[in-house]
């Protein structure tokens, strides 16, 4: 990957450029520094609903025009809402770079927020929730169901997709306030990656984004809260699930302020569940066997998408003949073993080699690379950190992993039990 | 709600200087030529190796035709796929995982009624290991009794989970409604069948069906294609047989007919699934039909999505697309909708089919899908993994790198009239059949009132 460069426009918009001429395509992304943790009480799901509205027209573009222009230029697009940011992106043939910049600038400057579009997108979002949560086995497991058990403050604990009643009450004035507060250029990062000429891109960015008026970025909020003082438990009855499941949630080191400790948790997740030879796969899937599937990971959608506090989770689907307590006891035993005896060099090398390869593969997909550079600028103020991660991961020692395992304490964690309703069709 | 002093929505939506024009497109560069080798090895395996050194990785796809008509074929094939990489004469399960992990690699097996696919990737420097483990599994997978028993038990639990997924239920209902008892309908085996599969049967199936002749290996990445051919010949030389891999029997042609409302009591959302006969990529009219499909529901700016999502809010996603099977193809339409709007969504879905057939796409619509067809192909094939998957799909129809390179020209040459003809010939509502899976008690009165919908279980 070529060198990335950065600059900031007068209105505060931060820009990341990452040229790469190997294929005639270009990626453009805008990350806004607001996610569902910033939603006010009574407006669960608002950040995601607002993401939908940003596609519904702007001063220069009628409803539907955004989609049409991207696609009739040969491009693809989407957006997504995370705990601490919301991203918008398109990947297009390189001839369409200026169009993509125009589209993002136009909706950053003057999105058309209408009552009609709000009502329509509330319906679409409700269908999205029915599709992904309500009508599906294990819908929202664990990302919607685990946080309310592990966390006790509204920002961390609430449902990021939103409750239907809250969504239905969202008003146009809520939208206007949300936009003016969070969607200022000073609260955003623009990333351009792929086949383009940096000087020309700079000119085009100045041309299209330069006159988006400055508004101050909102003050950074802390979402800090104390870890649970004991083991906290929650239960959820799933009308569609055929088998019980469980999720264990732990608090992790600050992903930004304690990056190396956070990375040790990523290596730990690999040691626990990555591949047939991993600790929990070997024992719980193959040797005993207690579970159908097991996984561990940092961040409920993956690593590097949230600031502090972030969640380490272990999830498993198991047979009704096996009690959740047996699964938990086996997990605790394996964590204790790791805490007492650090993994050896080969075990670490397995995890870091796979990690390094998967990072290369992620960056070979232009869309992923564009998004990842933008997110690292937003969260870490350093997009080039992405390319240094494999080395930082490789520097994690067995002792670091043992320490991470020791910190996943049974007396400070959340356990969510998912029970099938029974007889579900 | 968060700031006291904010503009109104109306003030936000306008600026002093007013709306601005959309910039013109610049000049587009073509994709780089792909240096490659496309050859048949002495054991009958077709090898397609392509150099794409964007990252120091390599992607591999091996597709083995894997048709079978025996009653337990689907279940046995599924257990085979789950256990193929759990041990060989030389390596046990953990050794396989360790060797692959140390080259940053993975190998996965997936089986469907048409073929067994082994996908892999890893650091390019680890390709010899990746090929060696692959060759070992192909020629010496051991399927020890214990692994087969354990994977079968896991599979039974996974099947239970899978059969509660609305999309799996709808897919199964659609296939049974359209193809009856054809082997193609057995994408997900029955748990009771899996329980009957013995290690002997899995080993016998491997010997009889995991064959190089008729199979295709695609390798894409930071490699030298010429050298790879010799390496693969050497490493996979021991994988040989005079027999050819078994192709699934051809599918009967899909003819239009009633939709079947398949009851799923208490569901809060319905699955609408329509299907019609279509054309394979080798047909001269394919490019025109591809553009007709995109206009209908093949991309977000399509008539279907604009109507039932963006205008009416009936669905989160609506989509139409091709499915290529053997030498034939079908086109499918799918949307998931809330109960109260299911009948209305079906009405609009059929309306748009009729409209596509009899109100020809405009020149503007065709230009839009033309650009999208070319651009999305560029994007999809700009990564090693995307290119490998795209090429593997093409090889199933006997196509390769040349087809990919020439396709933009074919798309460019299609006329608006050709798109209109393809739309009339292939998208008329009368050509479609399908299923709606949902809460029949709620849905039946409206759906049957629309006509062309009967209620029942598929395949009966």
XYZ file of C-alpha atoms in Angstrom, chain B:
460
model
C -32.675 17.247 20.615
C -29.015 17.723 21.424
C -28.381 21.364 20.680
C -30.713 24.141 21.668
C -29.724 26.450 18.849
C -30.130 24.599 15.626
C -31.529 25.424 12.240
C -34.830 23.999 11.072
C -34.840 21.098 8.608
C -35.889 23.518 5.901
C -33.039 25.930 6.625
C -30.551 23.043 6.596
C -31.705 21.955 3.136
C -30.810 25.159 1.290
C -27.822 27.452 0.792
C -27.478 30.993 -0.512
C -25.921 29.828 -3.760
C -28.567 27.193 -4.480
C -28.372 23.797 -6.187
C -25.227 22.842 -8.093
C -24.737 20.743 -11.241
C -23.494 17.144 -11.043
C -19.906 16.944 -12.398
C -19.277 15.081 -15.652
C -17.471 11.748 -15.638
C -13.764 11.867 -16.473
C -11.980 9.493 -18.862
C -11.983 5.907 -17.655
C -8.884 3.709 -17.701
C -9.305 0.048 -18.566
C -8.361 -2.685 -16.140
C -4.833 -4.006 -16.468
C -4.362 -7.125 -18.566
C -4.195 -10.247 -16.475
C -1.228 -12.458 -17.195
C -2.432 -16.002 -16.805
C -2.187 -19.671 -17.657
C -5.298 -21.679 -18.529
C -4.427 -25.318 -19.104
C -5.464 -28.912 -18.490
C -3.042 -30.977 -16.410
C -2.207 -34.602 -17.116
C -4.760 -35.793 -14.529
C -7.562 -33.966 -16.370
C -7.754 -31.022 -13.918
C -8.205 -27.612 -15.531
C -5.875 -25.063 -13.963
C -6.460 -21.331 -14.277
C -3.661 -19.335 -12.631
C -3.698 -15.530 -12.711
C -1.073 -13.052 -11.569
C -2.490 -10.229 -9.412
C 0.211 -8.980 -7.047
C -1.814 -6.303 -5.219
C -1.035 -7.846 -1.806
C 1.420 -10.644 -0.878
C -1.354 -13.229 -0.773
C -2.771 -16.020 -2.866
C -6.392 -17.149 -3.284
C -7.397 -20.639 -4.363
C -10.722 -22.148 -5.478
C -11.119 -25.809 -6.415
C -14.500 -26.786 -7.846
C -15.311 -30.468 -8.221
C -18.614 -31.443 -9.918
C -20.371 -33.507 -7.246
C -23.751 -34.601 -8.542
C -25.448 -37.666 -7.087
C -28.855 -39.281 -7.141
C -28.540 -41.823 -4.317
C -31.058 -41.170 -1.512
C -28.325 -40.400 1.014
C -26.073 -38.478 -1.400
C -26.765 -34.991 -0.038
C -26.245 -36.085 3.575
C -23.096 -38.091 2.781
C -21.661 -35.228 0.712
C -22.316 -32.787 3.555
C -20.538 -35.000 6.090
C -17.667 -35.456 3.620
C -17.304 -31.694 3.269
C -17.328 -31.261 7.058
C -14.671 -33.928 7.645
C -12.383 -33.742 4.622
C -9.903 -31.503 6.450
C -10.036 -33.300 9.798
C -7.144 -35.621 9.111
C -5.078 -37.481 6.515
C -2.603 -40.315 6.550
C 0.147 -37.757 7.279
C -1.566 -35.095 9.409
C -4.210 -34.969 12.110
C -6.772 -32.200 12.430
C -4.611 -29.982 14.615
C -1.521 -30.421 12.437
C -3.540 -29.328 9.393
C -4.775 -26.237 11.214
C -1.311 -25.432 12.571
C 0.466 -25.699 9.212
C -2.145 -23.518 7.549
C -2.156 -20.977 10.381
C 1.621 -20.548 10.192
C 1.300 -19.413 6.556
C -1.624 -17.157 7.517
C -3.822 -19.549 5.632
C -7.146 -21.314 5.650
C -8.900 -24.040 3.682
C -12.673 -24.470 3.711
C -14.957 -26.985 2.067
C -18.534 -26.359 0.997
C -20.841 -28.690 -0.888
C -24.073 -28.053 -2.786
C -26.082 -30.269 -5.136
C -23.835 -29.312 -8.062
C -20.327 -29.310 -6.669
C -17.821 -29.596 -3.875
C -15.816 -26.390 -3.501
C -12.562 -26.075 -1.588
C -11.560 -22.451 -1.003
C -8.294 -21.337 0.472
C -5.959 -18.444 0.934
C -2.716 -17.535 2.628
C 0.503 -15.586 2.312
C 1.905 -16.070 -1.203
C 5.129 -17.434 0.258
C 3.040 -20.206 1.834
C 1.548 -21.473 -1.437
C 3.653 -24.670 -1.417
C 2.210 -25.532 2.019
C -1.310 -24.642 0.930
C -1.009 -26.918 -2.127
C 0.612 -29.685 -0.123
C -2.184 -29.743 2.473
C -4.754 -29.597 -0.318
C -3.128 -32.507 -2.177
C -2.930 -34.458 1.062
C -6.662 -34.003 1.721
C -7.586 -34.866 -1.877
C -5.554 -38.052 -1.985
C -5.398 -39.242 1.613
C -8.252 -37.802 3.702
C -8.827 -40.479 6.333
C -12.359 -39.800 7.665
C -11.593 -41.558 10.935
C -14.719 -42.939 12.597
C -14.538 -40.608 15.559
C -14.286 -37.417 13.464
C -17.146 -38.505 11.210
C -19.349 -39.245 14.221
C -18.555 -35.931 15.887
C -18.975 -33.809 12.757
C -22.240 -35.608 11.954
C -23.551 -34.765 15.412
C -22.536 -31.118 15.014
C -24.065 -31.061 11.564
C -27.399 -32.268 12.928
C -27.398 -29.352 15.398
C -26.382 -26.874 12.710
C -29.138 -28.131 10.411
C -31.640 -27.448 13.179
C -30.377 -23.868 13.360
C -30.292 -23.516 9.595
C -33.884 -24.700 9.150
C -35.143 -21.939 11.440
C -33.686 -19.248 9.125
C -36.551 -17.753 7.093
C -34.373 -17.501 3.980
C -33.448 -21.202 4.199
C -37.085 -22.194 4.711
C -38.141 -20.049 1.754
C -35.360 -21.343 -0.480
C -36.261 -24.956 0.255
C -39.959 -24.270 -0.369
C -39.198 -22.537 -3.673
C -36.981 -25.352 -4.967
C -39.490 -28.038 -4.008
C -42.358 -26.106 -5.560
C -40.490 -25.670 -8.844
C -38.335 -28.797 -9.145
C -40.226 -31.386 -7.084
C -37.808 -34.111 -6.057
C -34.856 -33.215 -8.326
C -31.460 -33.553 -6.545
C -31.031 -29.773 -6.908
C -33.635 -29.313 -4.166
C -31.411 -30.972 -1.544
C -29.234 -28.006 -0.670
C -29.707 -28.661 3.033
C -29.776 -32.373 3.904
C -32.252 -33.903 6.339
C -30.978 -34.469 9.873
C -32.394 -38.020 9.843
C -30.319 -38.784 6.726
C -27.158 -37.359 8.274
C -27.627 -39.667 11.256
C -27.494 -42.655 8.888
C -24.219 -41.687 7.195
C -21.375 -44.112 8.005
C -17.619 -43.451 7.777
C -17.431 -46.223 5.133
C -19.979 -44.416 2.988
C -18.032 -41.138 3.253
C -14.767 -42.839 2.301
C -16.498 -44.581 -0.617
C -17.974 -41.296 -1.842
C -14.552 -39.646 -1.684
C -12.999 -42.439 -3.767
C -15.817 -42.384 -6.303
C -16.422 -38.650 -6.612
C -13.484 -36.475 -5.494
C -11.918 -36.568 -8.966
C -9.663 -34.242 -10.959
C -11.084 -34.871 -14.449
C -13.785 -32.276 -15.055
C -12.750 -30.209 -12.017
C -11.220 -26.741 -12.070
C -8.559 -25.156 -9.871
C -8.333 -21.349 -9.883
C -5.303 -19.667 -8.293
C -5.080 -15.865 -8.151
C -2.481 -13.747 -6.415
C 1.085 -12.633 -6.100
C 2.354 -15.571 -8.186
C 4.136 -16.455 -11.407
C 1.460 -18.357 -13.397
C 3.953 -20.224 -15.609
C 5.821 -21.624 -12.635
C 2.623 -22.447 -10.770
C 1.474 -24.787 -13.531
C 4.558 -26.953 -13.067
C 4.241 -26.827 -9.267
C 0.601 -27.875 -9.317
C 1.327 -30.661 -11.828
C 3.969 -31.999 -9.454
C 2.069 -31.603 -6.170
C -1.302 -32.832 -7.437
C 0.165 -35.500 -9.743
C -0.835 -38.218 -7.304
C -4.478 -37.166 -7.518
C -5.642 -39.116 -10.555
C -8.404 -41.271 -11.936
C -9.667 -42.336 -15.339
C -13.207 -41.472 -14.297
C -14.643 -37.953 -14.528
C -16.266 -35.966 -11.755
C -20.045 -36.421 -11.795
C -22.206 -33.593 -13.076
C -25.659 -33.045 -11.553
C -28.543 -34.038 -13.854
C -29.883 -31.034 -15.776
C -32.750 -29.046 -14.338
C -36.175 -29.111 -15.966
C -37.208 -25.836 -17.544
C -39.124 -23.505 -15.233
C -42.564 -22.717 -16.594
C -44.850 -20.032 -15.241
C -47.666 -20.919 -12.869
C -49.393 -20.195 -9.585
C -47.479 -19.030 -6.572
C -47.729 -21.211 -3.521
C -48.460 -19.589 -0.162
C -46.503 -21.792 2.253
C -47.768 -21.447 5.831
C -45.371 -20.433 8.604
C -47.589 -19.735 11.584
C -46.848 -16.657 13.634
C -44.159 -15.210 11.321
C -43.955 -11.400 11.515
C -42.456 -11.124 8.050
C -43.045 -12.980 4.748
C -40.587 -14.141 2.117
C -41.635 -13.497 -1.480
C -39.630 -15.631 -3.927
C -40.355 -15.690 -7.684
C -38.457 -17.558 -10.393
C -38.410 -17.886 -14.200
C -36.267 -19.512 -16.864
C -33.399 -17.355 -18.111
C -30.222 -17.540 -20.269
C -26.682 -18.659 -19.415
C -23.668 -16.380 -19.852
C -22.686 -18.230 -23.018
C -25.868 -17.113 -24.820
C -25.460 -14.213 -27.287
C -28.447 -12.479 -25.680
C -27.046 -12.700 -22.151
C -25.676 -9.136 -22.011
C -29.040 -7.680 -23.069
C -30.830 -9.846 -20.528
C -28.341 -8.827 -17.845
C -29.238 -5.176 -18.455
C -32.960 -5.989 -18.444
C -32.560 -7.709 -15.087
C -30.677 -4.800 -13.565
C -33.403 -2.428 -14.731
C -36.016 -4.587 -13.029
C -34.429 -5.360 -9.645
C -30.727 -6.080 -10.149
C -29.422 -2.960 -8.453
C -30.560 -0.380 -5.948
C -31.690 2.172 -8.551
C -33.974 -0.413 -10.154
C -37.700 -0.061 -10.726
C -38.528 -2.684 -8.096
C -36.437 -1.153 -5.293
C -37.621 2.370 -6.065
C -41.205 1.195 -5.955
C -41.483 -1.148 -2.992
C -38.706 0.219 -0.773
C -38.025 3.849 -1.530
C -41.564 4.859 -2.512
C -43.706 2.597 -0.339
C -41.450 1.363 2.476
C -42.718 -2.230 2.141
C -39.308 -3.864 2.433
C -35.726 -3.360 3.569
C -34.347 -5.174 0.565
C -35.776 -6.285 -2.755
C -33.615 -7.884 -5.396
C -33.585 -9.832 -8.627
C -30.676 -11.841 -9.984
C -29.525 -14.788 -12.030
C -28.668 -18.226 -10.844
C -26.500 -20.319 -13.150
C -26.875 -24.092 -13.000
C -25.017 -26.400 -15.369
C -25.695 -25.101 -18.878
C -28.896 -23.273 -17.887
C -29.927 -20.267 -15.846
C -32.912 -18.870 -13.986
C -33.765 -15.415 -12.725
C -35.119 -15.000 -9.214
C -36.893 -12.144 -7.461
C -36.913 -11.846 -3.685
C -38.242 -9.495 -1.040
C -39.057 -9.864 2.663
C -42.055 -7.851 3.830
C -44.221 -7.257 6.918
C -47.492 -9.205 6.995
C -49.753 -6.200 6.485
C -48.016 -5.191 3.232
C -47.135 -8.614 1.772
C -50.029 -8.757 -0.683
C -49.497 -5.154 -1.721
C -45.769 -5.836 -2.232
C -46.534 -8.900 -4.371
C -48.959 -6.855 -6.437
C -46.300 -4.214 -7.100
C -43.628 -6.857 -7.785
C -45.817 -8.413 -10.476
C -46.828 -4.997 -11.765
C -43.169 -4.111 -12.302
C -42.587 -7.408 -14.146
C -45.465 -6.598 -16.468
C -44.297 -3.030 -16.890
C -40.752 -4.114 -17.770
C -42.115 -6.463 -20.422
C -44.520 -4.012 -22.068
C -43.183 -0.526 -21.227
C -39.647 -0.751 -22.621
C -36.751 0.610 -20.557
C -35.782 4.135 -21.555
C -32.425 4.975 -23.087
C -31.537 6.663 -19.798
C -32.368 3.524 -17.801
C -30.268 1.403 -20.153
C -27.286 3.773 -19.968
C -27.459 3.648 -16.181
C -27.424 -0.148 -15.985
C -24.778 -0.355 -18.703
C -22.393 1.779 -16.620
C -23.300 -0.138 -13.500
C -22.709 -3.532 -15.154
C -19.217 -2.544 -16.243
C -18.292 -0.591 -13.102
C -19.468 -3.199 -10.633
C -17.514 -5.863 -12.523
C -14.383 -3.679 -12.258
C -14.936 -3.246 -8.527
C -15.776 -6.881 -7.866
C -12.670 -8.105 -9.664
C -10.277 -5.494 -8.245
C -9.374 -7.706 -5.266
C -7.692 -11.104 -5.411
C -10.564 -12.797 -3.588
C -13.191 -11.137 -5.788
C -11.347 -12.052 -8.975
C -10.814 -15.649 -7.845
C -14.502 -16.107 -7.035
C -15.625 -14.473 -10.274
C -13.287 -16.651 -12.349
C -14.310 -19.803 -10.503
C -17.946 -19.045 -11.366
C -17.042 -18.485 -15.028
C -15.077 -21.709 -15.301
C -18.226 -23.664 -14.421
C -19.569 -22.581 -17.824
C -16.270 -23.347 -19.559
C -15.381 -19.635 -19.643
C -12.295 -17.863 -18.341
C -10.207 -14.692 -18.303
C -11.068 -13.822 -21.924
C -14.791 -13.673 -21.200
C -14.122 -11.312 -18.302
C -11.906 -9.077 -20.412
C -14.371 -8.943 -23.308
C -17.553 -8.512 -21.299
C -17.407 -4.682 -21.096
C -17.430 -4.597 -24.917
C -20.435 -6.904 -25.061
C -22.276 -4.705 -22.588
C -21.305 -1.578 -24.523
C -22.690 -3.038 -27.759
C -26.187 -3.855 -26.439
C -28.916 -1.624 -27.897
C -31.980 -0.297 -26.084
C -34.143 -2.393 -28.436
C -32.273 -5.555 -27.507
C -32.874 -4.857 -23.820
C -36.592 -4.307 -24.515
C -36.797 -7.586 -26.468
C -35.056 -9.490 -23.699
C -37.391 -7.915 -21.147
C -40.489 -8.969 -23.094
C -39.194 -12.480 -23.774
C -37.947 -13.223 -20.254
C -39.620 -10.941 -17.694
C -43.296 -11.233 -18.592
C -45.232 -12.129 -15.402
C -46.691 -15.224 -17.091
C -43.192 -16.782 -17.165
C -42.859 -16.675 -13.367
C -43.882 -18.986 -10.574
C -42.751 -19.089 -6.955
C -43.685 -19.077 -3.284
C -44.663 -16.736 -0.489
C -43.702 -18.101 2.936
C -45.527 -16.490 5.814
C -48.376 -16.465 8.277
C -51.084 -17.979 6.077
C -53.933 -17.090 8.441
C -53.113 -13.395 8.006
C -51.992 -13.487 4.388
C -54.327 -15.928 2.615
C -57.424 -13.719 2.200
C -55.570 -10.927 0.393
C -53.093 -13.089 -1.527
C -55.710 -15.471 -2.914
C -57.871 -12.465 -3.823
C -55.026 -11.247 -6.064
C -55.299 -14.462 -8.089
C -52.608 -16.889 -9.155
C -51.894 -17.862 -5.534
C -52.819 -21.157 -3.892
C -52.152 -22.261 -0.320
C -50.268 -25.445 0.498
C -47.052 -27.268 1.294
C -44.516 -27.423 -1.553
C -43.860 -30.590 -3.517
C -47.309 -32.030 -2.815
